[in-house]
Tab-separated table of C-alpha atoms in Angstrom:
chain	number	residue	atom	x	y	z
A	10	MET	CA	-28.973	131.811	-84.187
A	11	PRO	CA	-25.688	133.526	-85.020
A	12	TYR	CA	-25.623	136.039	-87.837
A	13	VAL	CA	-22.480	136.328	-89.941
A	14	ASN	CA	-21.824	138.957	-92.600
A	15	ILE	CA	-18.896	138.439	-94.963
A	16	LYS	CA	-17.841	141.385	-97.113
A	17	ILE	CA	-15.482	140.703	-100.007
A	18	THR	CA	-14.580	142.482	-103.202
A	19	ASP	CA	-16.676	141.602	-106.245
A	20	GLU	CA	-14.059	139.741	-108.268
A	21	ASN	CA	-15.489	136.639	-109.927
A	22	VAL	CA	-16.502	134.715	-106.823
A	23	THR	CA	-18.294	131.562	-107.939
A	24	SER	CA	-21.502	130.174	-106.516
A	25	GLN	CA	-19.513	127.110	-105.421
A	26	GLN	CA	-17.088	129.276	-103.452
A	27	LYS	CA	-19.999	131.042	-101.765
A	28	ALA	CA	-21.466	127.666	-100.827
A	29	GLU	CA	-18.124	126.705	-99.272
A	30	LEU	CA	-17.973	129.940	-97.242
A	31	ILE	CA	-21.518	129.416	-95.956
A	32	GLU	CA	-20.889	125.791	-95.078
A	33	GLY	CA	-17.518	126.523	-93.490
A	34	VAL	CA	-18.654	129.386	-91.268
A	35	THR	CA	-21.736	127.491	-90.139
A	36	GLU	CA	-19.598	124.453	-89.265
A	37	LEU	CA	-17.080	126.643	-87.403
A	38	LEU	CA	-19.809	128.095	-85.175
A	39	LYS	CA	-21.053	124.602	-84.419
A	40	ILE	CA	-17.581	123.352	-83.491
A	41	VAL	CA	-16.465	126.363	-81.418
A	42	LEU	CA	-19.725	127.447	-79.758
A	43	ASN	CA	-22.075	124.525	-80.334
A	44	LYS	CA	-24.451	126.766	-82.304
A	45	ASN	CA	-27.343	125.068	-84.093
A	46	PRO	CA	-26.632	125.157	-87.861
A	47	GLU	CA	-30.355	125.280	-88.633
A	48	THR	CA	-30.644	128.882	-87.408
A	49	THR	CA	-27.187	130.173	-88.362
A	50	VAL	CA	-27.557	132.902	-90.986
A	51	VAL	CA	-24.704	133.882	-93.315
A	52	VAL	CA	-24.925	136.856	-95.695
A	53	ILE	CA	-22.197	137.513	-98.273
A	54	ASP	CA	-21.813	141.028	-99.698
A	55	GLU	CA	-19.781	141.448	-102.879
A	56	VAL	CA	-18.523	145.015	-103.079
A	57	SER	CA	-17.304	146.754	-106.258
A	58	THR	CA	-13.556	147.421	-106.188
A	59	ASP	CA	-14.420	151.101	-106.769
A	60	ASN	CA	-16.334	151.108	-103.485
A	61	TRP	CA	-13.717	149.347	-101.338
A	62	GLY	CA	-10.820	151.324	-99.927
A	63	ILE	CA	-7.716	150.270	-98.058
A	64	GLY	CA	-4.621	152.334	-97.431
A	65	GLY	CA	-6.669	155.394	-98.429
A	66	GLN	CA	-7.092	154.098	-101.979
A	67	GLN	CA	-9.734	152.321	-104.040
A	68	VAL	CA	-8.965	148.650	-104.635
A	69	THR	CA	-9.466	149.374	-108.350
A	70	GLU	CA	-6.353	151.583	-108.232
A	71	ARG	CA	-4.391	149.057	-106.206
A	72	ARG	CA	-5.182	146.284	-108.677
A	73	LYS	CA	-3.753	148.416	-111.501
A	74	LYS	CA	-0.499	148.589	-109.558
A	75	GLY	CA	-0.481	144.842	-109.128
A	76	LYS	CA	-1.383	144.852	-105.422
B	15	MET	CA	-32.819	159.270	-85.214
B	16	PRO	CA	-33.027	155.478	-85.201
B	17	TYR	CA	-31.360	153.561	-88.000
B	18	VAL	CA	-32.927	150.323	-89.181
B	19	ASN	CA	-31.405	147.903	-91.660
B	20	ILE	CA	-33.643	145.188	-93.119
B	21	LYS	CA	-31.951	142.382	-95.023
B	22	ILE	CA	-34.141	140.122	-97.128
B	23	THR	CA	-33.570	137.771	-100.026
B	24	ASP	CA	-33.875	139.327	-103.488
B	25	GLU	CA	-37.050	137.594	-104.624
B	26	ASN	CA	-39.348	139.979	-106.479
B	27	VAL	CA	-40.028	142.439	-103.688
B	28	THR	CA	-42.139	145.272	-105.125
B	29	SER	CA	-41.603	148.988	-104.559
B	30	GLN	CA	-45.005	149.071	-102.828
B	31	GLN	CA	-43.899	146.358	-100.370
B	32	LYS	CA	-40.718	148.300	-99.625
B	33	ALA	CA	-42.810	151.413	-98.975
B	34	GLU	CA	-44.927	149.403	-96.517
B	35	LEU	CA	-41.856	148.110	-94.672
B	36	ILE	CA	-40.419	151.636	-94.383
B	37	GLU	CA	-43.716	153.094	-93.207
B	38	GLY	CA	-44.399	150.235	-90.785
B	39	VAL	CA	-40.985	150.241	-89.090
B	40	THR	CA	-41.009	154.037	-88.761
B	41	GLU	CA	-44.488	153.926	-87.204
B	42	LEU	CA	-43.426	151.124	-84.822
B	43	LEU	CA	-40.507	153.184	-83.501
B	44	LYS	CA	-42.843	156.119	-82.956
B	45	ILE	CA	-45.377	154.032	-81.049
B	46	VAL	CA	-42.944	152.042	-78.891
B	47	LEU	CA	-40.191	154.611	-78.240
B	48	ASN	CA	-41.737	157.921	-79.305
B	49	LYS	CA	-39.018	158.371	-81.938
B	50	ASN	CA	-39.477	161.250	-84.362
B	51	PRO	CA	-40.356	159.789	-87.813
B	52	GLU	CA	-38.657	162.710	-89.565
B	53	THR	CA	-35.192	161.431	-88.622
B	54	THR	CA	-35.835	157.674	-88.669
B	55	VAL	CA	-33.739	156.078	-91.410
B	56	VAL	CA	-34.596	152.673	-92.916
B	57	VAL	CA	-32.330	150.872	-95.386
B	58	ILE	CA	-33.468	147.695	-97.155
B	59	ASP	CA	-30.842	145.334	-98.571
B	60	GLU	CA	-31.977	142.732	-101.090
B	61	VAL	CA	-29.504	139.858	-101.104
B	62	SER	CA	-29.112	137.297	-103.905
B	63	THR	CA	-30.272	133.839	-102.827
B	64	ASP	CA	-26.782	132.606	-103.800
B	65	ASN	CA	-25.317	134.916	-101.157
B	66	TRP	CA	-27.686	134.052	-98.312
B	67	GLY	CA	-27.084	130.943	-96.265
B	68	ILE	CA	-29.125	129.256	-93.568
B	69	GLY	CA	-28.668	125.758	-92.224
B	70	GLY	CA	-25.237	125.745	-93.863
B	71	GLN	CA	-26.765	125.989	-97.340
B	72	GLN	CA	-27.429	128.635	-99.955
B	73	VAL	CA	-31.084	129.685	-100.147
B	74	THR	CA	-30.864	128.943	-103.892
B	75	GLU	CA	-30.367	125.266	-103.036
B	76	ARG	CA	-33.128	125.292	-100.439
B	77	ARG	CA	-35.608	126.801	-102.896
B	78	LYS	CA	-34.887	123.931	-105.327
B	79	LYS	CA	-35.932	121.530	-102.582
B	80	GLY	CA	-39.137	123.466	-102.007
B	81	LYS	CA	-38.070	124.987	-98.699
C	17	MET	CA	-35.063	134.333	-92.704
C	18	PRO	CA	-34.964	138.141	-92.743
C	19	TYR	CA	-32.388	139.846	-90.569
C	20	VAL	CA	-33.250	143.208	-89.039
C	21	ASN	CA	-30.847	145.448	-87.149
C	22	ILE	CA	-32.304	148.328	-85.141
C	23	LYS	CA	-29.873	150.933	-83.849
C	24	ILE	CA	-31.147	153.387	-81.215
C	25	THR	CA	-29.531	155.628	-78.640
C	26	ASP	CA	-28.955	154.054	-75.222
C	27	GLU	CA	-31.494	156.032	-73.224
C	28	ASN	CA	-33.379	153.851	-70.755
C	29	VAL	CA	-35.050	151.498	-73.194
C	30	THR	CA	-36.896	148.851	-71.179
C	31	SER	CA	-36.899	145.121	-71.827
C	32	GLN	CA	-40.645	145.379	-72.474
C	33	GLN	CA	-40.060	147.990	-75.190
C	34	LYS	CA	-37.423	145.792	-76.794
C	35	ALA	CA	-39.888	142.892	-76.779
C	36	GLU	CA	-42.438	145.116	-78.544
C	37	LEU	CA	-39.934	146.144	-81.224
C	38	ILE	CA	-38.973	142.514	-81.864
C	39	GLU	CA	-42.602	141.375	-82.006
C	40	GLY	CA	-43.666	144.332	-84.157
C	41	VAL	CA	-40.936	144.023	-86.767
C	42	THR	CA	-41.391	140.263	-87.031
C	43	GLU	CA	-45.151	140.712	-87.516
C	44	LEU	CA	-44.581	143.431	-90.136
C	45	LEU	CA	-42.382	141.129	-92.218
C	46	LYS	CA	-45.030	138.425	-92.027
C	47	ILE	CA	-47.805	140.776	-93.131
C	48	VAL	CA	-45.931	142.555	-95.935
C	49	LEU	CA	-43.734	139.752	-97.329
C	50	ASN	CA	-45.212	136.584	-95.828
C	51	LYS	CA	-41.880	135.851	-94.078
C	52	ASN	CA	-41.863	132.988	-91.579
C	53	PRO	CA	-41.575	134.487	-88.046
C	54	GLU	CA	-39.689	131.400	-86.824
C	55	THR	CA	-36.552	132.365	-88.757
C	56	THR	CA	-36.826	136.160	-88.587
C	57	VAL	CA	-33.888	137.519	-86.592
C	58	VAL	CA	-33.959	140.965	-84.946
C	59	VAL	CA	-30.910	142.513	-83.262
C	60	ILE	CA	-31.204	145.766	-81.285
C	61	ASP	CA	-28.062	147.858	-80.729
C	62	GLU	CA	-28.166	150.514	-78.024
C	63	VAL	CA	-25.544	153.148	-78.775
C	64	SER	CA	-24.124	155.641	-76.247
C	65	THR	CA	-25.211	159.225	-76.967
C	66	ASP	CA	-21.500	160.095	-77.088
C	67	ASN	CA	-21.088	157.684	-80.012
C	68	TRP	CA	-24.094	158.807	-82.043
C	69	GLY	CA	-23.834	161.895	-84.217
C	70	ILE	CA	-26.396	163.793	-86.227
C	71	GLY	CA	-26.042	167.254	-87.712
C	72	GLY	CA	-22.290	166.904	-87.128
C	73	GLN	CA	-22.762	166.770	-83.360
C	74	GLN	CA	-22.886	164.157	-80.625
C	75	VAL	CA	-26.396	163.439	-79.371
C	76	THR	CA	-25.021	164.106	-75.860
C	77	GLU	CA	-24.476	167.736	-76.865
C	78	ARG	CA	-27.848	167.998	-78.559
C	79	ARG	CA	-29.635	166.694	-75.464
C	80	LYS	CA	-27.983	169.455	-73.379
C	81	LYS	CA	-29.561	171.986	-75.754
C	82	GLY	CA	-32.939	170.358	-75.341
C	83	LYS	CA	-33.048	168.758	-78.796
D	17	MET	CA	-7.386	148.648	-88.481
D	18	PRO	CA	-10.574	150.743	-88.342
D	19	TYR	CA	-13.498	149.690	-90.489
D	20	VAL	CA	-15.783	152.354	-91.897
D	21	ASN	CA	-19.023	151.751	-93.760
D	22	ILE	CA	-20.592	154.648	-95.652
D	23	LYS	CA	-24.147	154.202	-96.901
D	24	ILE	CA	-25.461	156.716	-99.418
D	25	THR	CA	-28.269	156.761	-101.958
D	26	ASP	CA	-27.379	155.495	-105.435
D	27	GLU	CA	-27.574	158.774	-107.319
D	28	ASN	CA	-24.748	159.138	-109.828
D	29	VAL	CA	-21.816	159.089	-107.427
D	30	THR	CA	-18.639	159.152	-109.512
D	31	SER	CA	-15.570	156.998	-108.996
D	32	GLN	CA	-13.616	160.204	-108.272
D	33	GLN	CA	-16.036	161.128	-105.465
D	34	LYS	CA	-15.716	157.645	-103.990
D	35	ALA	CA	-11.924	158.019	-104.073
D	36	GLU	CA	-12.259	161.310	-102.191
D	37	LEU	CA	-14.497	159.768	-99.522
D	38	ILE	CA	-12.052	156.883	-99.003
D	39	GLU	CA	-9.042	159.196	-98.838
D	40	GLY	CA	-10.817	161.691	-96.574
D	41	VAL	CA	-12.085	159.188	-94.018
D	42	THR	CA	-8.735	157.402	-93.870
D	43	GLU	CA	-6.946	160.735	-93.319
D	44	LEU	CA	-9.456	161.735	-90.622
D	45	LEU	CA	-8.790	158.558	-88.648
D	46	LYS	CA	-5.062	159.183	-88.882
D	47	ILE	CA	-5.376	162.764	-87.647
D	48	VAL	CA	-7.856	162.150	-84.819
D	49	LEU	CA	-6.799	158.706	-83.559
D	50	ASN	CA	-3.398	158.137	-85.138
D	51	LYS	CA	-4.713	155.065	-86.969
D	52	ASN	CA	-2.438	153.488	-89.551
D	53	PRO	CA	-3.881	154.210	-93.033
D	54	GLU	CA	-2.437	150.946	-94.380
D	55	THR	CA	-5.013	148.881	-92.472
D	56	THR	CA	-7.963	151.263	-92.515
D	57	VAL	CA	-10.806	149.713	-94.517
D	58	VAL	CA	-13.608	151.779	-96.055
D	59	VAL	CA	-16.651	150.236	-97.732
D	60	ILE	CA	-19.190	152.385	-99.597
D	61	ASP	CA	-22.706	151.044	-100.141
D	62	GLU	CA	-24.868	152.727	-102.751
D	63	VAL	CA	-28.524	152.070	-101.973
D	64	SER	CA	-31.408	152.409	-104.453
D	65	THR	CA	-33.704	155.343	-103.577
D	66	ASP	CA	-36.554	152.798	-103.495
D	67	ASN	CA	-34.776	150.984	-100.664
D	68	TRP	CA	-33.941	154.021	-98.527
D	69	GLY	CA	-36.568	155.505	-96.259
D	70	ILE	CA	-36.619	158.628	-94.149
D	71	GLY	CA	-39.638	160.260	-92.565
D	72	GLY	CA	-41.517	157.009	-93.217
D	73	GLN	CA	-41.187	157.448	-96.975
D	74	GLN	CA	-39.033	156.133	-99.808
D	75	VAL	CA	-36.457	158.636	-101.022
D	76	THR	CA	-37.851	158.024	-104.537
D	77	GLU	CA	-41.110	159.614	-103.422
D	78	ARG	CA	-39.361	162.478	-101.665
D	79	ARG	CA	-37.340	163.285	-104.777
D	80	LYS	CA	-40.575	163.568	-106.796
D	81	LYS	CA	-41.701	166.243	-104.326
D	82	GLY	CA	-38.427	168.088	-104.738
D	83	LYS	CA	-37.041	167.177	-101.309
E	15	MET	CA	-8.965	142.537	-97.159
E	16	PRO	CA	-12.237	140.755	-96.365
E	17	TYR	CA	-14.296	142.061	-93.465
E	18	VAL	CA	-16.296	139.575	-91.419
E	19	ASN	CA	-18.792	140.467	-88.691
E	20	ILE	CA	-20.002	137.689	-86.392
E	21	LYS	CA	-22.986	138.442	-84.162
E	22	ILE	CA	-23.726	136.027	-81.337
E	23	THR	CA	-25.657	136.202	-78.084
E	24	ASP	CA	-23.685	137.342	-75.045
E	25	GLU	CA	-23.634	134.050	-73.146
E	26	ASN	CA	-20.244	133.410	-71.565
E	27	VAL	CA	-18.142	133.212	-74.696
E	28	THR	CA	-14.505	132.846	-73.649
E	29	SER	CA	-11.540	134.724	-75.071
E	30	GLN	CA	-10.200	131.361	-76.288
E	31	GLN	CA	-13.395	130.693	-78.240
E	32	LYS	CA	-13.203	134.149	-79.806
E	33	ALA	CA	-9.611	133.438	-80.838
E	34	GLU	CA	-10.777	130.199	-82.479
E	35	LEU	CA	-13.537	131.985	-84.395
E	36	ILE	CA	-11.095	134.641	-85.641
E	37	GLU	CA	-8.499	132.076	-86.651
E	38	GLY	CA	-11.063	129.771	-88.258
E	39	VAL	CA	-12.793	132.414	-90.375
E	40	THR	CA	-9.481	133.897	-91.519
E	41	GLU	CA	-8.252	130.429	-92.516
E	42	LEU	CA	-11.510	129.687	-94.344
E	43	LEU	CA	-11.169	132.828	-96.484
E	44	LYS	CA	-7.610	131.864	-97.322
E	45	ILE	CA	-8.589	128.337	-98.360
E	46	VAL	CA	-11.724	129.199	-100.348
E	47	LEU	CA	-10.773	132.551	-101.916
E	48	ASN	CA	-7.024	132.792	-101.406
E	49	LYS	CA	-7.455	135.950	-99.320
E	50	ASN	CA	-4.390	137.299	-97.531
E	51	PRO	CA	-4.801	136.641	-93.767
E	52	GLU	CA	-2.757	139.751	-92.938
E	53	THR	CA	-5.557	142.069	-94.042
E	54	THR	CA	-8.580	139.960	-93.114
E	55	VAL	CA	-10.567	141.738	-90.395
E	56	VAL	CA	-12.973	139.895	-88.085
E	57	VAL	CA	-15.235	141.694	-85.613
E	58	ILE	CA	-17.303	139.755	-83.059
E	59	ASP	CA	-20.382	141.415	-81.522
E	60	GLU	CA	-21.826	139.884	-78.361
E	61	VAL	CA	-25.475	140.892	-78.075
E	62	SER	CA	-27.527	140.794	-74.863
E	63	THR	CA	-30.244	138.087	-74.974
E	64	ASP	CA	-32.750	140.891	-74.254
E	65	ASN	CA	-31.704	142.563	-77.504
E	66	TRP	CA	-31.821	139.496	-79.741
E	67	GLY	CA	-35.106	138.280	-81.128
E	68	ILE	CA	-36.054	135.210	-83.094
E	69	GLY	CA	-39.546	133.872	-83.716
E	70	GLY	CA	-40.858	137.267	-82.585
E	71	GLN	CA	-39.482	136.769	-79.067
E	72	GLN	CA	-36.476	137.834	-77.015
E	73	VAL	CA	-33.901	135.081	-76.571
E	74	THR	CA	-34.149	135.784	-72.813
E	75	GLU	CA	-37.736	134.508	-72.917
E	76	ARG	CA	-36.830	131.524	-75.062
E	77	ARG	CA	-34.070	130.495	-72.670
E	78	LYS	CA	-36.606	130.462	-69.782
E	79	LYS	CA	-38.638	127.947	-71.796
E	80	GLY	CA	-35.572	125.811	-72.357
E	81	LYS	CA	-35.150	126.667	-76.028
F	21	MET	CA	-29.273	161.315	-95.173
F	22	PRO	CA	-26.046	159.342	-95.341
F	23	TYR	CA	-25.370	156.781	-92.631
F	24	VAL	CA	-21.796	156.172	-91.551
F	25	ASN	CA	-20.632	153.457	-89.160
F	26	ILE	CA	-17.104	153.682	-87.772
F	27	LYS	CA	-15.748	150.628	-85.990
F	28	ILE	CA	-12.592	151.059	-83.905
F	29	THR	CA	-10.970	149.156	-81.086
F	30	ASP	CA	-12.013	150.178	-77.565
F	31	GLU	CA	-8.755	151.757	-76.450
F	32	ASN	CA	-9.354	154.958	-74.466
F	33	VAL	CA	-11.026	157.003	-77.177
F	34	THR	CA	-12.117	160.300	-75.616
F	35	SER	CA	-15.471	162.006	-76.065
F	36	GLN	CA	-13.612	164.889	-77.736
F	37	GLN	CA	-12.079	162.524	-80.291
F	38	LYS	CA	-15.499	161.048	-81.033
F	39	ALA	CA	-16.855	164.571	-81.556
F	40	GLU	CA	-14.044	165.236	-84.030
F	41	LEU	CA	-14.777	162.024	-85.970
F	42	ILE	CA	-18.490	162.892	-86.171
F	43	GLU	CA	-17.820	166.466	-87.249
F	44	GLY	CA	-15.130	165.443	-89.745
F	45	VAL	CA	-17.122	162.734	-91.487
F	46	THR	CA	-20.219	164.919	-91.703
F	47	GLU	CA	-18.147	167.753	-93.205
F	48	LEU	CA	-16.502	165.352	-95.680
F	49	LEU	CA	-19.895	164.195	-96.992
F	50	LYS	CA	-20.980	167.812	-97.394
F	51	ILE	CA	-17.821	168.735	-99.319
F	52	VAL	CA	-17.643	165.678	-101.575
F	53	LEU	CA	-21.317	164.912	-102.196
F	54	ASN	CA	-23.134	168.043	-101.005
F	55	LYS	CA	-25.022	166.002	-98.407
F	56	ASN	CA	-27.082	167.942	-95.875
F	57	PRO	CA	-25.326	167.738	-92.467
F	58	GLU	CA	-28.651	167.942	-90.630
F	59	THR	CA	-29.614	164.411	-91.678
F	60	THR	CA	-26.177	162.767	-91.769
F	61	VAL	CA	-26.006	160.058	-89.115
F	62	VAL	CA	-22.699	158.758	-87.711
F	63	VAL	CA	-22.478	155.793	-85.328
F	64	ILE	CA	-19.192	154.847	-83.657
F	65	ASP	CA	-18.743	151.302	-82.351
F	66	GLU	CA	-15.919	150.653	-79.905
F	67	VAL	CA	-14.990	146.985	-80.033
F	68	SER	CA	-13.071	145.115	-77.320
F	69	THR	CA	-9.571	144.108	-78.483
F	70	ASP	CA	-10.573	140.506	-77.614
F	71	ASN	CA	-13.358	140.722	-80.201
F	72	TRP	CA	-11.310	142.262	-83.040
F	73	GLY	CA	-9.141	140.055	-85.182
F	74	ILE	CA	-6.652	140.842	-87.892
F	75	GLY	CA	-4.059	138.516	-89.366
F	76	GLY	CA	-5.994	135.634	-87.780
F	77	GLN	CA	-5.271	136.926	-84.280
F	78	GLN	CA	-7.010	138.905	-81.563
F	79	VAL	CA	-5.765	142.484	-81.280
F	80	THR	CA	-5.221	141.765	-77.573
F	81	GLU	CA	-2.491	139.286	-78.557
F	82	ARG	CA	-1.003	141.647	-81.092
F	83	ARG	CA	-0.777	144.446	-78.548
F	84	LYS	CA	1.219	142.145	-76.229
F	85	LYS	CA	3.718	141.712	-79.042
F	86	GLY	CA	3.950	145.468	-79.502
F	87	LYS	CA	2.034	145.563	-82.780
């Protein structure tokens, strides 16, 4: 029954990597809290680097500086 | 003043269906809690089936199996 | 499989009212989008009126003015 | 360490405006709560006017009426 | 830089279990996407069973029926 | 009409500080995007330091180490 939302920047994440995140988080909740995988929901949001800020700056700008 | 966020998979939801969800949720909050519809906000997120997991699996994979 | 998050101010909402919101939203998603109620998740967040702002003001202040 | 999520309608917001929102919110958290800008995360979601409801209506419809 | 939100029912989760969830998710994002653990944020929300619905019903009610 | 969610750790934030966050964010959205303050919603979530992780660790642990 847990609900997990993963927000990451939209930078060429493959479908295989998403599958691994979903499987891994679901497994983690089973191991740590004995949650039933059948009703564990995972939603991945890919966010444009223009729309993600850290350190007061867009990630787009940080990437240009090699961060 | 309530805020409602509805997350569903991105599978051909029509504008008319979205209108019905918005109207229905707003009405429900008026009936149950007497909330003023004028300030009830509803946001619908349509999520790619690659990015939605349940049972440890992407919905894309589940759809292939007829689930 | 839908996930719905309802945020309301924390002002004496009863367990019965919460049950009605959960039942109502789940039914709405079945009617409009044919979503299976068994995997529809609804989470209600009750937020302190000090922590909710509208019109640039805390709801606590607005309530004092009879809004 | 704060996390801020800003949801707005998807109506021609420029990259420059997004940069200003990110900078402004990060600065605000520094001034009010002395939060370290280096770990303040801001995520902006732009939502289709079809998917945003207020007053029980899609914003798309409200725009047509000049609201 | 990823942001992860884990919502679970408020049913005696220990601080140790929370630490394991935080560590596990952060590690997963490092393994799968090579994300820097130093800026990975994880927020756990514990939700009252009265406020969590699945199958159109409060979890409180489901627990009484042994589900 | 914007919706802003601010998540911070639950560490003695005063009602006055919350009022300043709400006023500041609402003003920022008016200045940058000309959004109407009357319908701008701000919700502040205060999260226990046990439930907030960064760098793979609970903030509670980090505070003990003077971080």
